Short mmCIF file of C-alpha atoms in Angstrom, two decimals:
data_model
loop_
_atom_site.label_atom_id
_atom_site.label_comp_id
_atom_site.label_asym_id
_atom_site.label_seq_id
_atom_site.Cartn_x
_atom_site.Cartn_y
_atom_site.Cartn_z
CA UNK A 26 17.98 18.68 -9.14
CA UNK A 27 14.92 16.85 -9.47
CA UNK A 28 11.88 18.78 -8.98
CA UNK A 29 8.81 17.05 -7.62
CA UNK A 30 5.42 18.79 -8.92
CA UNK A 31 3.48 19.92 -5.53
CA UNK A 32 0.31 20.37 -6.77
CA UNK A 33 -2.33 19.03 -4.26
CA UNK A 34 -2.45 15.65 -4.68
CA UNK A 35 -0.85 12.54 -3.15
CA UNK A 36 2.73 10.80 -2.40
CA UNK A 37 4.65 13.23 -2.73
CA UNK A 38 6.46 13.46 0.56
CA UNK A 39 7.17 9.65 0.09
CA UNK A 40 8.70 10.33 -3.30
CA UNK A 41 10.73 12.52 -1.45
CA UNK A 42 12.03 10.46 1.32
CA UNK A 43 12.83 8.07 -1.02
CA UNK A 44 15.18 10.47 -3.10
CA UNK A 45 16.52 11.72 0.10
CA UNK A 46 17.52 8.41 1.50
CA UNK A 47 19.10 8.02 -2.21
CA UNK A 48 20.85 11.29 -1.51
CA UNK A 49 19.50 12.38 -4.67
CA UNK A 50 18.31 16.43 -4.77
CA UNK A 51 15.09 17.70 -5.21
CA UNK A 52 12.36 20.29 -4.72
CA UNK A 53 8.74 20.38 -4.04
CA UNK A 54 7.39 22.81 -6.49
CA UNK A 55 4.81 24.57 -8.16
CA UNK A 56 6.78 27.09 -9.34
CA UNK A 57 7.68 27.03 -13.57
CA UNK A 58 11.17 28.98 -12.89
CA UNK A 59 11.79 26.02 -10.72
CA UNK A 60 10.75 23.60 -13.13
CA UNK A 61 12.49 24.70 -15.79
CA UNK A 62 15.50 24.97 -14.36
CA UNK A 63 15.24 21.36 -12.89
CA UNK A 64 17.26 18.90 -14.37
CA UNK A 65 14.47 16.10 -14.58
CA UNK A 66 10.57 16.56 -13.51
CA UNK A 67 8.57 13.59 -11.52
CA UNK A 68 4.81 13.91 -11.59
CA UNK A 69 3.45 12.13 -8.61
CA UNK A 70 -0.36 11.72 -8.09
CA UNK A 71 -3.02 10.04 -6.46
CA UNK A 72 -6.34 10.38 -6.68
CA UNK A 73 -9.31 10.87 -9.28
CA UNK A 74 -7.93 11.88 -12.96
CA UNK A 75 -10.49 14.64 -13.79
CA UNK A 76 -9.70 16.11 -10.74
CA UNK A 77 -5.65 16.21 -10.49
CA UNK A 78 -5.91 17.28 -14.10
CA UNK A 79 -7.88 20.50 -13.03
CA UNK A 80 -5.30 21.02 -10.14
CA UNK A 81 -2.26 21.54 -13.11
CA UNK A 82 -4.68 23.41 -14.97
CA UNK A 83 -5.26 25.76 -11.83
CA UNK A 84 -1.63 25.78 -11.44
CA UNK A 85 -1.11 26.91 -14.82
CA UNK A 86 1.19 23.97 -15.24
CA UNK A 87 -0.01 22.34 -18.48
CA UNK A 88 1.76 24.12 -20.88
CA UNK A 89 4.83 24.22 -18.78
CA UNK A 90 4.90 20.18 -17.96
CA UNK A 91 4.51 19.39 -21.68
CA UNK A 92 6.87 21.72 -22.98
CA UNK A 93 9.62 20.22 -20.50
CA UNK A 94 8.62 16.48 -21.31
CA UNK A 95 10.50 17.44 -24.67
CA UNK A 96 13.78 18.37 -23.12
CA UNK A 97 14.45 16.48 -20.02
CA UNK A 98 13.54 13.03 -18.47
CA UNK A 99 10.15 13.02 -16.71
CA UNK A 100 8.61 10.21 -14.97
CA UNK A 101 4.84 10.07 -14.00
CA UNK A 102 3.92 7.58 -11.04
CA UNK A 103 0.75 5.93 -10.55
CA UNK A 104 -1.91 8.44 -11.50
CA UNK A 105 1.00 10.86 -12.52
CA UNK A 106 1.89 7.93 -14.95
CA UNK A 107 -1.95 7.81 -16.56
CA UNK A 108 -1.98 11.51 -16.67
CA UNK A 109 0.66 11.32 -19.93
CA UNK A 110 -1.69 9.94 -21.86
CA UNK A 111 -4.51 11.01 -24.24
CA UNK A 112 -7.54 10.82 -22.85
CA UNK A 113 -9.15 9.37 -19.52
CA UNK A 114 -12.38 7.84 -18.59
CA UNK A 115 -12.45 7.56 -14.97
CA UNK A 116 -15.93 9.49 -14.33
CA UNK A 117 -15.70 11.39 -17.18
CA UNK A 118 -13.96 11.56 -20.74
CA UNK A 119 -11.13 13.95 -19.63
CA UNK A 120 -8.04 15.23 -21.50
CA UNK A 121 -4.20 13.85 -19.91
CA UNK A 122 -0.81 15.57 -21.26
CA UNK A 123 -0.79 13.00 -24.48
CA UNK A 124 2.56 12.66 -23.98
CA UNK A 125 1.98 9.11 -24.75
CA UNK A 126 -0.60 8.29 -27.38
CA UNK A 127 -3.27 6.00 -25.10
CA UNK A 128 -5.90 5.61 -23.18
CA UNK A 129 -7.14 5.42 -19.68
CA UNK A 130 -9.87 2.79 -18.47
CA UNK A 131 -11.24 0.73 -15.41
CA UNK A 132 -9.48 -2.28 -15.30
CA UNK A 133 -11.28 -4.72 -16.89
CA UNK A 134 -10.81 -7.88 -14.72
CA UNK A 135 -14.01 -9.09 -14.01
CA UNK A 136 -13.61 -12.01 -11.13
CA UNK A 137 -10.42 -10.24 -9.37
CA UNK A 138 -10.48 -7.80 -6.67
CA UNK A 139 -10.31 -4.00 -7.22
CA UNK A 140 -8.09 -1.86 -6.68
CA UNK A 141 -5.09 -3.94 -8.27
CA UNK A 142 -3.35 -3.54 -4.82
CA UNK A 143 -0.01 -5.18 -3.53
CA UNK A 144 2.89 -6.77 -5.47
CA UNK A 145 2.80 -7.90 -8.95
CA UNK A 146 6.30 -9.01 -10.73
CA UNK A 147 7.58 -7.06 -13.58
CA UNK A 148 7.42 -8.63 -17.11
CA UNK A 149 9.67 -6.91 -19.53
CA UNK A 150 8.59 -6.07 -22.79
CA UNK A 151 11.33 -3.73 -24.16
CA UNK A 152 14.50 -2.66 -22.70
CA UNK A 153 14.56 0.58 -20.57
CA UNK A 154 16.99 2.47 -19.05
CA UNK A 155 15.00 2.22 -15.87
CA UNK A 156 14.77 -1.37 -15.31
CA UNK A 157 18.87 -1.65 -15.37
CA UNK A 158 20.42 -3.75 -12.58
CA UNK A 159 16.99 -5.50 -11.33
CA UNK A 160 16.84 -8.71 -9.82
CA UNK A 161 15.57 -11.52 -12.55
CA UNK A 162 12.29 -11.66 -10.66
CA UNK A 163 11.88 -7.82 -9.65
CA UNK A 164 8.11 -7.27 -8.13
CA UNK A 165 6.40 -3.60 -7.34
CA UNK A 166 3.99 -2.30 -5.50
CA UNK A 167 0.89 -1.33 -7.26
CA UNK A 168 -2.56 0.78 -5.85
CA UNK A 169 -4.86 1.21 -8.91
CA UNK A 170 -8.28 0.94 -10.39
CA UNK A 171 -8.02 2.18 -13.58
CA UNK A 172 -5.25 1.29 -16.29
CA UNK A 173 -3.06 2.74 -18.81
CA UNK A 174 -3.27 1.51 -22.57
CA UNK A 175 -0.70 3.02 -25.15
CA UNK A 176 -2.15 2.73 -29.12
CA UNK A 177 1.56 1.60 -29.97
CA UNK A 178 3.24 -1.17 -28.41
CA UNK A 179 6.82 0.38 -28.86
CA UNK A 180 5.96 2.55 -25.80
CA UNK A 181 5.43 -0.25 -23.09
CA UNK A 182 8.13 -1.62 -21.37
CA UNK A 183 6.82 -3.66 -18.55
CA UNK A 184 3.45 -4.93 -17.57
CA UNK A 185 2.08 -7.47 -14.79
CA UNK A 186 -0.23 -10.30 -15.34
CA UNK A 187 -4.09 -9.20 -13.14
CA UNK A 188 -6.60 -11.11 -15.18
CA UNK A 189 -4.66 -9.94 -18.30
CA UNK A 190 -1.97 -7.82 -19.37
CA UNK A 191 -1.96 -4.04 -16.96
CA UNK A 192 0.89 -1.65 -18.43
CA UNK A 193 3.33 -0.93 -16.00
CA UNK A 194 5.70 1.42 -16.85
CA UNK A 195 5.64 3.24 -20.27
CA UNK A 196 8.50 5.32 -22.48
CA UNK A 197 7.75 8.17 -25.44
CA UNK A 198 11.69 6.62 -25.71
CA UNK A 199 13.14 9.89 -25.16
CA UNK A 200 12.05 11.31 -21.91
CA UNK A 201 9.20 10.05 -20.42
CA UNK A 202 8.50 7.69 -18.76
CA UNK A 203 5.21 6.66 -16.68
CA UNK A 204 5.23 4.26 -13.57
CA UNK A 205 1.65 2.72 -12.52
CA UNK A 206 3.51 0.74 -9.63
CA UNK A 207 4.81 2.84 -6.78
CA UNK A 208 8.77 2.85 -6.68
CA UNK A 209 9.37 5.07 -3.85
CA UNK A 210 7.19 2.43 -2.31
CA UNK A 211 9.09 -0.88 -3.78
CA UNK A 212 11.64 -1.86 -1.74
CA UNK A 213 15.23 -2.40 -3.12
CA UNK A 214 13.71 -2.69 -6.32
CA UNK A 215 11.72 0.84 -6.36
CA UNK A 216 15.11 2.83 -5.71
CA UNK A 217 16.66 1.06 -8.24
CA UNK A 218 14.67 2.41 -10.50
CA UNK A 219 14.29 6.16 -8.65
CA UNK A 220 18.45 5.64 -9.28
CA UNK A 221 18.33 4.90 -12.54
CA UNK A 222 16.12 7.42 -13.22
CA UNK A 223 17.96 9.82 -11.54
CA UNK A 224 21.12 9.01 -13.22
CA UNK A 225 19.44 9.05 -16.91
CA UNK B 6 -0.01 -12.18 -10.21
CA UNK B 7 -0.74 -10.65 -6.76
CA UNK B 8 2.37 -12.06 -4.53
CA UNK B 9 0.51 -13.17 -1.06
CA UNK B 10 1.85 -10.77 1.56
CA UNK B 11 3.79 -11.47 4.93
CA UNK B 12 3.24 -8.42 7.17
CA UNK B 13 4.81 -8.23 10.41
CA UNK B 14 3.32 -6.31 12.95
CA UNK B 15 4.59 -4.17 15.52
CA UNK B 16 2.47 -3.39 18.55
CA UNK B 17 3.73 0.19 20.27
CA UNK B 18 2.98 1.61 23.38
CA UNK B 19 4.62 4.70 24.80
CA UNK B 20 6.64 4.68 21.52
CA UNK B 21 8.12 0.95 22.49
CA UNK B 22 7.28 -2.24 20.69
CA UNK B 23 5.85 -4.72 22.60
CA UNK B 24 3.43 -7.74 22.10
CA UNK B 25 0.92 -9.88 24.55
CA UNK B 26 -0.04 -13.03 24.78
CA UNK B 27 -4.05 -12.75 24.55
CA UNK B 28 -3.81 -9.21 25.37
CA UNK B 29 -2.59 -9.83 28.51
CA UNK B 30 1.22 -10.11 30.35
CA UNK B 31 2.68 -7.49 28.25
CA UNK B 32 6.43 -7.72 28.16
CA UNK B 33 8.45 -4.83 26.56
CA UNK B 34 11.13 -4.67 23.65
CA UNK B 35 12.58 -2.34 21.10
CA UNK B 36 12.65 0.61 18.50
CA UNK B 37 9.79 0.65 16.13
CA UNK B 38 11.81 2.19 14.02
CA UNK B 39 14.91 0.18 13.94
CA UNK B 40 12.32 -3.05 14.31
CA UNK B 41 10.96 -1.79 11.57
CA UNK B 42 13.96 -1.31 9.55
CA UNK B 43 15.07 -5.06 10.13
CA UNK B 44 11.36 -6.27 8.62
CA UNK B 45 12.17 -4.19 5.70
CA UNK B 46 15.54 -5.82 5.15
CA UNK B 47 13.49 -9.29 5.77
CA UNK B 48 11.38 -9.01 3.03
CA UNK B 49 8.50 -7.95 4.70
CA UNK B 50 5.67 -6.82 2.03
CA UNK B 51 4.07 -4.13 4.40
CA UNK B 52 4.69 -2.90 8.13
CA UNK B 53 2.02 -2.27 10.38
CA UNK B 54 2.10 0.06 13.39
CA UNK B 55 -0.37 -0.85 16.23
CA UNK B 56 -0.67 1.54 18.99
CA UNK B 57 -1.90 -0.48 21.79
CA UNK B 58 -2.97 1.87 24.49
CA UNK B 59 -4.63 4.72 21.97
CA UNK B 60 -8.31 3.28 21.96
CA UNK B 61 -8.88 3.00 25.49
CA UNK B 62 -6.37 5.44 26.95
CA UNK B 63 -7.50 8.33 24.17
CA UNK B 64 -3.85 8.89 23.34
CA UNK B 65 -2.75 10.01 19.65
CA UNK B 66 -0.94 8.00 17.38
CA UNK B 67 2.70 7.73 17.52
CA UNK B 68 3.06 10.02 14.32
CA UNK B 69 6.88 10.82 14.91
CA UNK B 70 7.61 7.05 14.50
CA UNK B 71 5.64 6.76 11.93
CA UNK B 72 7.56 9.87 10.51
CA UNK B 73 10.97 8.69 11.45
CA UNK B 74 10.15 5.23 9.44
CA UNK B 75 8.67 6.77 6.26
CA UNK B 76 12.62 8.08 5.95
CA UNK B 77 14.21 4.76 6.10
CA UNK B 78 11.61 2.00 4.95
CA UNK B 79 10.27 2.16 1.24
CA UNK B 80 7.15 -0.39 1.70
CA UNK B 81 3.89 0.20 2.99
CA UNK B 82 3.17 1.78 6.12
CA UNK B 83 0.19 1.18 7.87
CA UNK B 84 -0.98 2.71 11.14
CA UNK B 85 -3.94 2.02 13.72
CA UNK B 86 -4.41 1.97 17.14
CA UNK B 87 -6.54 5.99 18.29
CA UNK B 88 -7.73 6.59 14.95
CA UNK B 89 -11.15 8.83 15.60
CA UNK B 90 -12.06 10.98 13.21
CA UNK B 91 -10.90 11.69 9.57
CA UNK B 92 -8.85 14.61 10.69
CA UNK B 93 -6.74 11.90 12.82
CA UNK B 94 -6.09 9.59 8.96
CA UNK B 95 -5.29 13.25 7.20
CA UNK B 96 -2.78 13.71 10.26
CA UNK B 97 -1.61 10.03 9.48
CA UNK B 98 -1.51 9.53 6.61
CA UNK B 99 0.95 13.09 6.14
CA UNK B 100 3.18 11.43 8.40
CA UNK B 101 4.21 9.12 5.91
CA UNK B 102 1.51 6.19 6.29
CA UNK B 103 0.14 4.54 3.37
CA UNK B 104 -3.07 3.30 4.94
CA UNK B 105 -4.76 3.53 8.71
CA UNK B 106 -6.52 0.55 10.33
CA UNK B 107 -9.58 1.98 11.81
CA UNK B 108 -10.84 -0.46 14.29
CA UNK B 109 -13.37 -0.07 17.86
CA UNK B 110 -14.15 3.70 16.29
CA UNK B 111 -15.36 2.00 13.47
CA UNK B 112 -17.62 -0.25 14.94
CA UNK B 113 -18.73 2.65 17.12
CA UNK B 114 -18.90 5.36 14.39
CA UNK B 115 -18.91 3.39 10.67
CA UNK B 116 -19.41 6.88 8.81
CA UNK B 117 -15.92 7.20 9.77
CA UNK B 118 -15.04 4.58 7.00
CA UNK B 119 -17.33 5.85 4.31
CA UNK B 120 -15.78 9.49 5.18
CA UNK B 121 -11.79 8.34 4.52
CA UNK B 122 -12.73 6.56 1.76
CA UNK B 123 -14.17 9.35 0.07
CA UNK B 124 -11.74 11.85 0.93
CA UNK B 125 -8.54 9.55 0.78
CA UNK B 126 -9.64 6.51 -1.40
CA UNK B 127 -10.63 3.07 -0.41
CA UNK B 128 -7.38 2.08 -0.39
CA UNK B 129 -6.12 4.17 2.59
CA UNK B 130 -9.16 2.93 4.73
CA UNK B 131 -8.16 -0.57 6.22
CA UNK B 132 -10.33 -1.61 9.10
CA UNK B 133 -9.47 -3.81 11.69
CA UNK B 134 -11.52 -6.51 13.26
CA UNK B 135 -11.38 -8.25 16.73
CA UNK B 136 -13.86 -11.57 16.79
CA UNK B 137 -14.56 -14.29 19.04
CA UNK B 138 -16.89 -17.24 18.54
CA UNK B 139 -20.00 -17.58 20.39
CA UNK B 140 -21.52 -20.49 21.61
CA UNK B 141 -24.35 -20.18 19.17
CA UNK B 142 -21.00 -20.74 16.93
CA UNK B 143 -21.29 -17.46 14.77
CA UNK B 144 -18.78 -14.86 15.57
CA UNK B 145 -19.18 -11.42 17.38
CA UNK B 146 -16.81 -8.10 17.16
CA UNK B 147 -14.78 -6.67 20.22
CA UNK B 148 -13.76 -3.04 20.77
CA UNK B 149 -11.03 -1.69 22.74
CA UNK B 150 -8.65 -4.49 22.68
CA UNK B 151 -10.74 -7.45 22.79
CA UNK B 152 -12.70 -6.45 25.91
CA UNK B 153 -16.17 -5.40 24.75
CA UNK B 154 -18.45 -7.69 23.11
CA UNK B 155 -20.37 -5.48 20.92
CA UNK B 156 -23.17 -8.53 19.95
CA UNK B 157 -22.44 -7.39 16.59
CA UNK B 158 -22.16 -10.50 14.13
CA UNK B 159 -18.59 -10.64 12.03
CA UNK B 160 -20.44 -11.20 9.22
CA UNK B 161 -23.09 -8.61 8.80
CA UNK B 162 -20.29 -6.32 9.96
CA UNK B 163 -18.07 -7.39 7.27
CA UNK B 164 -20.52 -7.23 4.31
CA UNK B 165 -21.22 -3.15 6.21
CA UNK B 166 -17.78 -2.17 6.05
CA UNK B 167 -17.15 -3.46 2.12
CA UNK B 168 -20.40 -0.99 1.50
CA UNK B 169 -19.14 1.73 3.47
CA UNK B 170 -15.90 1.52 1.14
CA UNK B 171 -13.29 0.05 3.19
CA UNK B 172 -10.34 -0.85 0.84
CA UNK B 173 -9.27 -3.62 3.02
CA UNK B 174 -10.15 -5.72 6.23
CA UNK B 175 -7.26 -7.14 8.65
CA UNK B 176 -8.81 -10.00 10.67
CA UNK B 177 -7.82 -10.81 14.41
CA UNK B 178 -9.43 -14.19 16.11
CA UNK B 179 -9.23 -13.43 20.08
CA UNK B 180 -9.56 -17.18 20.03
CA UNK B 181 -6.08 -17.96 18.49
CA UNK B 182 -4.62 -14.91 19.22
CA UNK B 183 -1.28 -15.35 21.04
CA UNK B 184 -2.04 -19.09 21.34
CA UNK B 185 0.24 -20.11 18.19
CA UNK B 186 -1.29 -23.03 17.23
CA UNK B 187 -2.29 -21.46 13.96
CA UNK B 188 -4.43 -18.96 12.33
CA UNK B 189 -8.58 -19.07 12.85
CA UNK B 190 -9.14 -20.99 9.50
CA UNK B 191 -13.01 -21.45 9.54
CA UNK B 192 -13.35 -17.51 10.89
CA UNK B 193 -10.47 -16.43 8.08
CA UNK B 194 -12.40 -18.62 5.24
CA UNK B 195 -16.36 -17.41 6.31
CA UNK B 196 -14.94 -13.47 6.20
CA UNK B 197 -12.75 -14.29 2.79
CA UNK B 198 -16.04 -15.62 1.29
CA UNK B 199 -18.36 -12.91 2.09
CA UNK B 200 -16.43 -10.12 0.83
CA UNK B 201 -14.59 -8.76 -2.42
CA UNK B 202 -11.82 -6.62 -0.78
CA UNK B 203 -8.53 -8.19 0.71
CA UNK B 204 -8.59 -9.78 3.79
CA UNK B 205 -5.15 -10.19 6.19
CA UNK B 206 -5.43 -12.90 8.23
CA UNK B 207 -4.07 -11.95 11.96
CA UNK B 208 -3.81 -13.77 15.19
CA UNK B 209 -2.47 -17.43 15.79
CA UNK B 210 0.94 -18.26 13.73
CA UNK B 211 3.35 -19.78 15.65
CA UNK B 212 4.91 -22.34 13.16
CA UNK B 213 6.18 -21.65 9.57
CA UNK B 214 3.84 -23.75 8.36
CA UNK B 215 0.75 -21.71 9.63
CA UNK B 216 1.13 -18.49 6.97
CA UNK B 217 1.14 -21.51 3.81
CA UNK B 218 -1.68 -22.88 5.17
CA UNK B 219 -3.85 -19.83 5.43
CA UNK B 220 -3.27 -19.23 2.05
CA UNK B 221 -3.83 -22.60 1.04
CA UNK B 222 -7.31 -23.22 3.01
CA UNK B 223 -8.64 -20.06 2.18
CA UNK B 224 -8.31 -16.95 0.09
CA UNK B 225 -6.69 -14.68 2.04
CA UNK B 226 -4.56 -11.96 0.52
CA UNK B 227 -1.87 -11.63 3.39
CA UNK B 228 -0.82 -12.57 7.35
CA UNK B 229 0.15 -10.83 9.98
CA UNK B 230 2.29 -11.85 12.88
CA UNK B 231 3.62 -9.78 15.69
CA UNK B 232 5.20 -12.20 18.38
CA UNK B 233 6.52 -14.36 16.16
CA UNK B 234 8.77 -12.32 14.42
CA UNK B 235 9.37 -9.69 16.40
CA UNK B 236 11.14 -12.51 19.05
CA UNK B 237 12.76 -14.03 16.21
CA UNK B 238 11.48 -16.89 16.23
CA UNK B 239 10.97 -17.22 12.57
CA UNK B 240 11.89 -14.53 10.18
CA UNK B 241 9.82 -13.12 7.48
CA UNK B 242 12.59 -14.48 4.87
CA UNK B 243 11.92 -18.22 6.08
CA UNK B 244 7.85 -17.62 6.27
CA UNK B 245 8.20 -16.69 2.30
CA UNK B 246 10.88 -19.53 1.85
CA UNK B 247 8.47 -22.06 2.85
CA UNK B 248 5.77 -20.28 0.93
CA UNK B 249 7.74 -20.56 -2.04
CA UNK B 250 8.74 -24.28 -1.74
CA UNK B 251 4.72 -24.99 -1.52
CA UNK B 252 4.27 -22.79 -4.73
CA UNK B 253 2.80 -20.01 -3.03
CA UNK B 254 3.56 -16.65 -4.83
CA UNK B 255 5.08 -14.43 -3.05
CA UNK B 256 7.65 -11.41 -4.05
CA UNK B 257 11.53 -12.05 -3.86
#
């Protein structure tokens, strides 16, 4: 069972649908019996960082999210993805779950229009379990206006090209994993990866 | 790279798809649903739901499609038609919609935009535009379906809704619409240029070659056709095809 945190904010009845139509289980939770008996944890999320950062700390979730990351796969998407990281800027210097060592900024593309919105084509940095069985030219659909940055290049796997280089989906390379594209919102390509994710 | 996006539209009414030729001499066919399933299988990049009737006839939108849909087709939902107050894009957008398309209650009420981009982000809050030349040669916006001339220039309105924090603008000429001989280039390219948000060009394709051009003459970010594809005249696979053959990026 997968168990999809439910805490306030964002997508997370189209995460759902998506692993439904996949015939995949899962849960809308809150609830830390629930997520620690899950087999693998997805941390959905849109919105403003400082803000869905207080909404696992009202939760009482912090503790309980990072502890997990250690013993079963866990995939952040969009601002569920950012929210592994160090540290975040949007607004205001805030802490993430530094599951990933990194950053988060604005994007910095000057000329181009923000948010990053639509679909951009996956470029593959290093192999991931996730990005099995994809077409050669395998595009997502992204919604952001601030980016990810790891400190270590071993932990990106993907990245599209808007007026330079935006991480796209991130590894620790054991069991996270962070997705700034939407893949319950993808296509074929977007359950692809929700199935290999789900059969990690 | 952004790929250029092909959107079909479907216009609903009563829960049925159905599409007009300059608003007027509706004729009737389908499941939104299942119309929307095909466009998925397509290639579409984004479906849009357009609830005819709801502006003038005050009806709801059609959130059970909407919610029916959100189960079967993993791309981008977007809803308008009815949309009044930011308790109507909440109810939406919980359905399973991505974004709304706000369009005569904007004009009439434009806090609603700066009110569902606040609460929902910018990127929820697409607003929809209905303009006709004048004879002075500028363009005005019309409400409720093309029939009210609100005197209110396209491009003062334009440069309003960008400030207000609209995340997106989807463009409809009543001069081309239903007419197929191609999208309103010199409308689409004045709009393009006097905004930084997306722009979907809407109204006028009736040959392949109409969606390459747009993107060729100006800097739009997607089309929309209704008709066109939803009588199968041209599938959304082909429109891409022939995108692709004139170098035009758009997703596989």
């Amino acid at each position: 069972m997968i168990a999809i945190i439910d805490y306030g904010a964002g997508n997370i009845f189209s995460v759902r649908n998506a692993l439904n139509y996949l015939g995949i289980e899962n849960q809308l939770t809150d609830a830390v019996s629930v997520i620690e008996k899950a087999d693998k944890i997805i941390l959905p999320g849109v919105g403003a960082f400082p803000s869905a950062m207080k909404m696992l700390e009202n939760k009482n979730l912090v503790s309980v999210l990072k502890e997990q990351a250690q013993k079963k796969p866990f995939l952040g998407i969009c601002l569920g993805m950012q929210m592994l990281l160090s540290k975040s800027y949007e607004f205001e210097e805030c802490d993430g779950l530094d599951l990933i060592s990194g950053t988060v900024d604005r994007i910095p593309a000057q000329d181009l229009i923000i948010p990053h919105m639509g679909w951009n084509k996956l470029e593959i940095q290093n192999d991931c379990e996730l990005l099995k069985n994809l077409p050669d030219e395998a595009y997502v659909y992204f919604v952001h206006s601030y980016m990810a940055t790891c400190q270590e290049e071993k932990n990106l796997s993907a990245w599209v090209e808007y007026g330079g280089r935006v991480p796209a989906l991130i590894t620790d390379n054991k069991y996270v994993f962070g997705a700034q594209f939407h893949p319950e919102k993808s296509g074929e390509v977007g359950l692809q990866i929700l199935r290999n994710f789900a059969n990690l | 790279m952004l790929a250029k996006r092909i959107i079909p539209c479907l216009d609903v009414r009563d829960g049925r798809v159905v599409k007009g030729v300059n608003f007027q001499g509706i004729k009737e066919v389908g499941d939104p649903v299942a119309c929307a399933a095909e466009y998925n299988k397509q290639g579409a990049d984004e479906i849009v739901f357009y609830d005819i009737t709801a502006s003038h006839e005050g009806r709801g939108v059609m959130l059970d499609v909407v919610r029916e849909t959100a189960k079967k087709v993993f791309v981008p939902l977007t809803v308008g038609g009815g949309i009044k107050t930011v308790d109507d894009i909440r109810e939406t957008l919980r359905a399973g919609a991505d974004k709304v398309s706000v369009n005569s209650q904007a004009v009439q009420n434009p806090q609603l935009i700066r009110d569902g981009a606040d609460i929902f982000g910018s990127q929820c809050i697409c607003v929809g535009i209905d303009a006709k030349r004048t004879k002075a040669g500028n363009w005005t916006v019309y409400i409720n379906g093309g029939r009210i001339d609100m005197e209110l220039d396209l491009l003062d309105w334009v440069k309003q809704i960008e400030q207000l924090g609209a995340g997106e603008i989807c463009l409809n000429s009543i001069d081309t619409d239903g007419v197929k001989q191609g999208f309103d280039l010199p409308m689409l390219k004045a709009v393009v240029d006097a905004v930084n948000i997306p722009v979907i060009a809407s109204g006028g394709a009736g040959k392949l070659e109409h969606f390459a051009e747009a993107f060729e003459k100006t800097d739009c970010s997607a089309a929309l056709a209704a008709s066109l594809f939803h009588f199968k005249e041209l599938t959304v696979g082909e429109v891409k095809t022939d995108c692709r053959n004139k170098h035009i990026i758009v997703r596989t």
